[in-house]
Short mmCIF file of C-alpha atoms in Angstrom, two decimals:
data_model
loop_
_atom_site.label_atom_id
_atom_site.label_comp_id
_atom_site.label_asym_id
_atom_site.label_seq_id
_atom_site.Cartn_x
_atom_site.Cartn_y
_atom_site.Cartn_z
CA MET A 1232 0.00 0.00 0.00
CA LYS A 1233 1.39 3.38 -1.04
CA PRO A 1234 1.98 5.91 1.77
CA LYS A 1235 -0.34 8.91 1.64
CA VAL A 1236 0.76 12.42 0.77
CA ARG A 1237 0.25 14.43 3.96
CA LYS A 1238 2.95 17.09 3.88
CA ALA A 1239 3.62 20.16 1.76
CA VAL A 1240 6.97 21.93 1.41
CA PHE A 1241 7.17 25.66 0.65
CA PRO A 1242 10.63 27.06 -0.19
CA VAL A 1243 10.44 30.71 0.95
CA ALA A 1244 14.05 31.69 1.64
CA GLY A 1245 14.71 33.69 -1.55
CA LEU A 1246 15.89 37.31 -1.49
CA ALA A 1247 13.39 38.62 -4.09
CA THR A 1248 15.74 41.26 -5.47
CA ARG A 1249 13.35 42.02 -8.35
CA PHE A 1250 10.93 43.59 -5.86
CA LEU A 1251 13.37 45.82 -3.98
CA PRO A 1252 12.95 48.06 -2.07
CA ALA A 1253 9.54 46.57 -1.15
CA THR A 1254 11.17 43.28 -0.11
CA LYS A 1255 14.08 44.77 1.82
CA ALA A 1256 12.34 43.97 5.12
CA MET A 1257 9.18 42.13 4.00
CA PRO A 1258 9.22 38.64 2.50
CA LYS A 1259 8.13 38.53 -1.12
CA GLU A 1260 5.77 35.69 -0.22
CA LEU A 1261 3.74 38.15 1.85
CA LEU A 1262 3.15 40.49 -1.08
CA PRO A 1263 -0.64 40.67 -1.35
CA ILE A 1264 -2.89 39.80 -4.24
CA ILE A 1265 -5.45 42.44 -3.25
CA ASP A 1266 -5.92 41.43 0.43
CA LYS A 1267 -4.32 37.99 0.73
CA PRO A 1268 -0.58 37.23 0.50
CA LEU A 1269 0.89 34.88 -2.08
CA ILE A 1270 1.96 32.31 0.49
CA GLN A 1271 -1.56 32.05 1.93
CA TYR A 1272 -2.99 31.22 -1.50
CA ALA A 1273 -0.43 28.40 -1.81
CA ALA A 1274 -1.14 27.16 1.72
CA GLU A 1275 -4.89 27.12 1.07
CA GLU A 1276 -4.29 25.11 -2.11
CA ALA A 1277 -2.33 22.54 -0.12
CA ILE A 1278 -5.04 22.34 2.55
CA ALA A 1279 -7.77 21.97 -0.10
CA ALA A 1280 -5.80 18.96 -1.38
CA GLY A 1281 -6.08 17.32 2.04
CA LEU A 1282 -2.57 18.04 3.36
CA ASP A 1283 -2.24 18.68 7.09
CA THR A 1284 1.46 19.52 7.61
CA LEU A 1285 2.92 22.68 6.04
CA ILE A 1286 6.73 22.88 6.03
CA PHE A 1287 8.23 26.30 5.28
CA ILE A 1288 11.92 26.46 4.32
CA THR A 1289 12.83 29.94 5.50
CA GLY A 1290 15.84 32.22 5.68
CA ARG A 1291 16.86 35.46 7.31
CA ASN A 1292 14.22 38.21 7.41
CA LYS A 1293 11.45 35.65 6.90
CA ARG A 1294 10.07 35.61 10.45
CA ALA A 1295 7.05 37.56 9.25
CA ILE A 1296 5.83 34.44 7.40
CA GLU A 1297 5.75 32.56 10.70
CA ASP A 1298 3.95 35.48 12.32
CA HIS A 1299 1.35 35.52 9.54
CA PHE A 1300 0.31 31.94 10.21
CA ASP A 1301 0.51 32.31 13.99
CA GLY A 1302 -2.28 33.60 16.24
CA ASN A 1303 -2.56 37.30 17.11
CA ASN A 1304 -4.70 37.57 20.22
CA GLU A 1305 -4.07 41.30 20.65
CA LEU A 1306 -5.34 42.10 17.14
CA GLU A 1307 -8.26 39.72 17.50
CA MET A 1308 -9.36 41.26 20.80
CA ALA A 1309 -9.01 44.79 19.43
CA LEU A 1310 -11.25 43.91 16.48
CA ARG A 1311 -13.88 42.27 18.70
CA SER A 1312 -13.92 45.26 21.05
CA LYS A 1313 -14.94 47.36 18.05
CA GLY A 1314 -17.63 44.92 16.97
CA LYS A 1315 -15.63 43.72 13.97
CA ASN A 1316 -16.25 40.06 14.68
CA GLU A 1317 -16.10 38.94 11.06
CA MET A 1318 -12.64 40.42 10.67
CA ALA A 1319 -11.57 38.91 14.00
CA ASP A 1320 -12.74 35.49 12.86
CA MET A 1321 -10.72 35.88 9.66
CA VAL A 1322 -7.58 36.67 11.67
CA LYS A 1323 -8.20 33.72 13.99
CA ASN A 1324 -8.86 31.27 11.19
CA ILE A 1325 -5.96 31.97 8.83
CA LEU A 1326 -5.46 28.20 9.01
CA PRO A 1327 -8.13 25.62 9.91
CA GLU A 1328 -7.93 23.48 13.03
CA GLY A 1329 -5.65 20.46 12.72
CA ILE A 1330 -3.11 22.06 10.38
CA GLU A 1331 0.47 22.03 11.65
CA CYS A 1332 3.08 24.54 10.49
CA ILE A 1333 6.79 23.71 10.73
CA PHE A 1334 9.56 26.20 9.95
CA VAL A 1335 13.02 25.03 8.89
CA ARG A 1336 15.89 27.49 8.43
CA GLN A 1337 17.92 27.25 5.22
CA LYS A 1338 21.18 28.74 6.48
CA GLU A 1339 22.65 29.21 3.02
CA GLN A 1340 20.77 29.57 -0.25
CA LEU A 1341 22.20 26.88 -2.49
CA GLY A 1342 19.33 26.38 -4.90
CA LEU A 1343 15.85 24.89 -5.00
CA GLY A 1344 17.24 21.38 -4.65
CA HIS A 1345 19.04 22.36 -1.47
CA ALA A 1346 15.85 23.92 -0.08
CA VAL A 1347 14.01 20.65 -0.71
CA LEU A 1348 16.83 18.72 0.97
CA CYS A 1349 16.42 20.92 4.07
CA ALA A 1350 12.94 19.41 4.50
CA GLU A 1351 14.15 15.80 4.62
CA ARG A 1352 14.11 15.31 8.38
CA VAL A 1353 10.57 16.60 8.65
CA VAL A 1354 9.24 14.82 5.57
CA GLY A 1355 10.92 11.51 6.37
CA ASN A 1356 10.32 8.54 4.11
CA GLU A 1357 7.05 9.85 2.71
CA PRO A 1358 5.90 11.36 -0.58
CA PHE A 1359 5.30 15.10 -0.35
CA ALA A 1360 3.95 18.06 -2.27
CA LEU A 1361 6.23 20.92 -3.24
CA LEU A 1362 4.63 24.32 -3.88
CA LEU A 1363 6.44 27.42 -5.14
CA ALA A 1364 4.42 30.42 -4.00
CA ASP A 1365 5.83 32.54 -6.84
CA ASP A 1366 3.56 30.59 -9.16
CA PHE A 1367 0.14 32.09 -8.49
CA LEU A 1368 -2.45 29.68 -9.87
CA THR A 1369 -6.16 29.92 -10.46
CA TYR A 1370 -7.94 26.62 -10.82
CA SER A 1371 -11.19 24.72 -10.74
CA GLY A 1372 -12.02 22.03 -8.19
CA ASN A 1373 -9.49 21.49 -5.42
CA GLY A 1374 -6.57 22.60 -7.57
CA ILE A 1375 -3.48 21.27 -9.25
CA THR A 1376 -1.93 19.96 -6.02
CA SER A 1377 -5.00 17.77 -5.52
CA ASP A 1378 -4.70 16.57 -9.12
CA LEU A 1379 -1.02 15.73 -8.59
CA ILE A 1380 -1.84 13.73 -5.47
CA ASN A 1381 -4.51 11.81 -7.39
CA GLY A 1382 -1.90 10.99 -10.04
CA TYR A 1383 0.55 9.76 -7.43
CA GLU A 1384 -2.09 7.60 -5.74
CA LYS A 1385 -2.79 5.81 -9.03
CA THR A 1386 0.80 4.91 -9.93
CA GLY A 1387 3.14 5.73 -7.03
CA LYS A 1388 5.29 7.87 -9.35
CA SER A 1389 6.45 11.47 -8.88
CA GLN A 1390 4.17 14.00 -10.55
CA LEU A 1391 5.06 17.27 -12.30
CA SER A 1392 2.53 20.00 -13.03
CA VAL A 1393 2.78 21.29 -16.59
CA MET A 1394 1.06 23.81 -18.81
CA LYS A 1395 0.99 24.19 -22.56
CA VAL A 1396 3.04 27.07 -23.96
CA GLU A 1397 2.93 27.77 -27.67
CA GLY A 1398 5.54 29.75 -29.57
CA PRO A 1399 8.85 31.33 -28.52
CA ASP A 1400 7.80 31.79 -24.86
CA ILE A 1401 8.49 28.09 -24.29
CA SER A 1402 12.18 29.02 -24.07
CA LYS A 1403 11.50 30.70 -20.69
CA TYR A 1404 10.72 27.39 -18.98
CA GLY A 1405 12.00 23.98 -18.12
CA VAL A 1406 10.51 21.94 -20.97
CA ILE A 1407 9.31 18.36 -20.67
CA VAL A 1408 10.81 15.61 -22.80
CA LEU A 1409 8.19 12.88 -23.23
CA ASN A 1410 8.75 9.24 -24.02
CA ASN A 1411 6.32 8.72 -26.89
CA LYS A 1412 6.05 4.99 -26.18
CA THR A 1413 5.30 5.09 -22.46
CA GLY A 1414 3.91 8.62 -22.05
CA LEU A 1415 6.29 9.09 -19.11
CA VAL A 1416 8.77 11.93 -18.72
CA SER A 1417 12.23 11.25 -20.13
CA GLY A 1418 13.69 14.47 -18.73
CA ILE A 1419 13.54 18.25 -18.46
CA ILE A 1420 15.55 20.66 -20.60
CA GLU A 1421 15.99 24.08 -19.01
CA LYS A 1422 15.13 27.04 -21.26
CA PRO A 1423 15.85 25.49 -24.66
CA ASN A 1424 15.84 27.55 -27.83
CA PHE A 1425 12.34 27.69 -29.27
CA GLU A 1426 13.48 25.77 -32.36
CA ASN A 1427 14.92 22.97 -30.22
CA ALA A 1428 12.15 22.68 -27.63
CA PRO A 1429 11.27 18.98 -27.23
CA SER A 1430 7.57 19.72 -26.52
CA ASN A 1431 5.12 22.50 -25.72
CA LEU A 1432 4.82 21.36 -22.09
CA ALA A 1433 6.41 23.68 -19.54
CA SER A 1434 7.12 22.56 -15.98
CA ILE A 1435 5.63 24.88 -13.36
CA GLY A 1436 5.93 25.24 -9.60
CA ARG A 1437 3.84 22.38 -8.25
CA TYR A 1438 5.12 18.84 -7.68
CA VAL A 1439 4.44 15.64 -5.80
CA LEU A 1440 7.75 13.90 -5.21
CA THR A 1441 8.63 10.49 -3.87
CA PRO A 1442 11.15 10.39 -0.99
CA ASP A 1443 13.95 8.85 -3.08
CA ILE A 1444 14.47 12.40 -4.36
CA PHE A 1445 16.39 13.12 -1.13
CA ASP A 1446 19.09 10.53 -1.79
CA ILE A 1447 19.43 11.77 -5.35
CA LEU A 1448 19.78 15.39 -4.22
CA ARG A 1449 22.31 14.49 -1.56
CA ASN A 1450 24.58 12.68 -3.99
CA GLN A 1451 24.30 14.77 -7.12
CA SER A 1452 26.96 17.18 -8.38
CA ILE A 1453 26.63 20.93 -7.95
CA GLY A 1454 24.78 22.38 -10.93
CA ILE A 1455 24.39 25.72 -12.71
CA GLY A 1456 25.27 28.75 -10.59
CA GLY A 1457 26.98 26.63 -7.95
CA GLU A 1458 23.58 25.44 -6.73
CA ILE A 1459 21.88 22.10 -6.18
CA GLN A 1460 19.32 22.01 -8.97
CA LEU A 1461 16.05 20.16 -8.40
CA ALA A 1462 15.69 19.63 -12.14
CA ASP A 1463 18.89 17.54 -12.18
CA SER A 1464 17.44 15.16 -9.59
CA ILE A 1465 14.11 14.99 -11.40
CA ASN A 1466 16.03 13.98 -14.51
CA VAL A 1467 17.51 11.06 -12.57
CA GLN A 1468 14.02 9.96 -11.55
CA ALA A 1469 12.92 10.34 -15.17
CA GLU A 1470 15.72 8.07 -16.36
CA ASN A 1471 14.24 5.40 -14.09
CA ASN A 1472 10.71 5.92 -15.50
CA ARG A 1473 9.53 7.47 -12.24
CA ILE A 1474 8.00 10.75 -13.48
CA GLU A 1475 4.54 11.60 -14.84
CA THR A 1476 2.87 14.91 -15.71
CA VAL A 1477 -0.45 16.50 -14.82
CA LEU A 1478 -1.81 19.35 -16.94
CA LEU A 1479 -2.70 22.57 -15.08
CA ASN A 1480 -6.46 23.01 -14.80
CA GLY A 1481 -6.35 26.80 -14.58
CA LYS A 1482 -4.13 29.83 -15.21
CA ARG A 1483 -0.61 30.59 -14.01
CA PHE A 1484 0.88 33.98 -13.18
CA ASP A 1485 4.62 34.27 -12.57
CA CYS A 1486 4.75 36.46 -9.47
CA GLY A 1487 8.52 36.11 -9.36
CA ASN A 1488 8.58 39.22 -11.55
CA ILE A 1489 6.70 42.50 -11.37
CA GLN A 1490 4.78 42.07 -14.62
CA GLY A 1491 3.36 38.71 -13.62
CA TYR A 1492 2.51 40.00 -10.16
CA VAL A 1493 0.57 42.96 -11.56
CA GLU A 1494 -1.25 40.69 -14.02
CA ALA A 1495 -2.29 38.42 -11.13
CA ILE A 1496 -3.70 41.39 -9.21
CA LYS A 1497 -5.65 42.53 -12.28
CA HIS A 1498 -7.05 39.04 -12.77
CA ILE A 1499 -8.33 38.78 -9.19
CA ALA A 1500 -9.55 42.39 -9.13
CA ILE A 1501 -11.99 41.74 -11.97
CA ASN A 1502 -14.20 39.59 -9.74
CA TYR A 1503 -13.29 41.11 -6.37
CA LYS A 1504 -16.24 42.22 -4.24
CA PHE A 1505 -15.40 45.65 -2.91
CA ASP A 1506 -17.27 46.90 0.16
#
């Protein structure tokens, strides 16, 4: 019997230099889409998928993320004293009952693969979801993380979320190489030239990974930029026919850059109910 996916990992230690000076003292993951920060959207997606343990890989100046998910009795009492009970309930219920938050410090930023490796002791020998809050996703149903978990439960293989990208923009992504015979992933090519792209399927920031990824990460060579690249380890899994894809059931906005962030705000603002 396959172990269940119960835990979600959120790498949130990045410096976010593209958003300076706004992110000099505030984590990028707390930048709001109207009235809710990016990291809360990602956490709610994980919870909607049935996950009950949220693991945040943090760095310096990221304490505010922990504070966001913690209780704030002083604020709650102040709101209730003014009759603002609905707002007080919102503050109290940032996370539902039964959800555990764990914060792990990444002392040195050595790439996404290293951030994932920092979660090993907490994750243990279990499959887990990996969510990059920079990727702001809209979706139907319970979301792409739920779809990835469903894929894992059917086959026991690691699952990559992908979206279709037509034209030259495909060169901005890690692009999936498919095995036409098996339908499995043969590998990922990072930012290929448009003419050489092996498919129109771009890997995006949601994964369900099996725990063997930790051994692969620990033993792999340092990659581009002197960092431990997650894509290199995924390629090892792919060579062993251990990777499948799940197509995104919504829209993606790259909030790792200002243009994508503004587009995400515009998208949500269209249907936002203003008081």
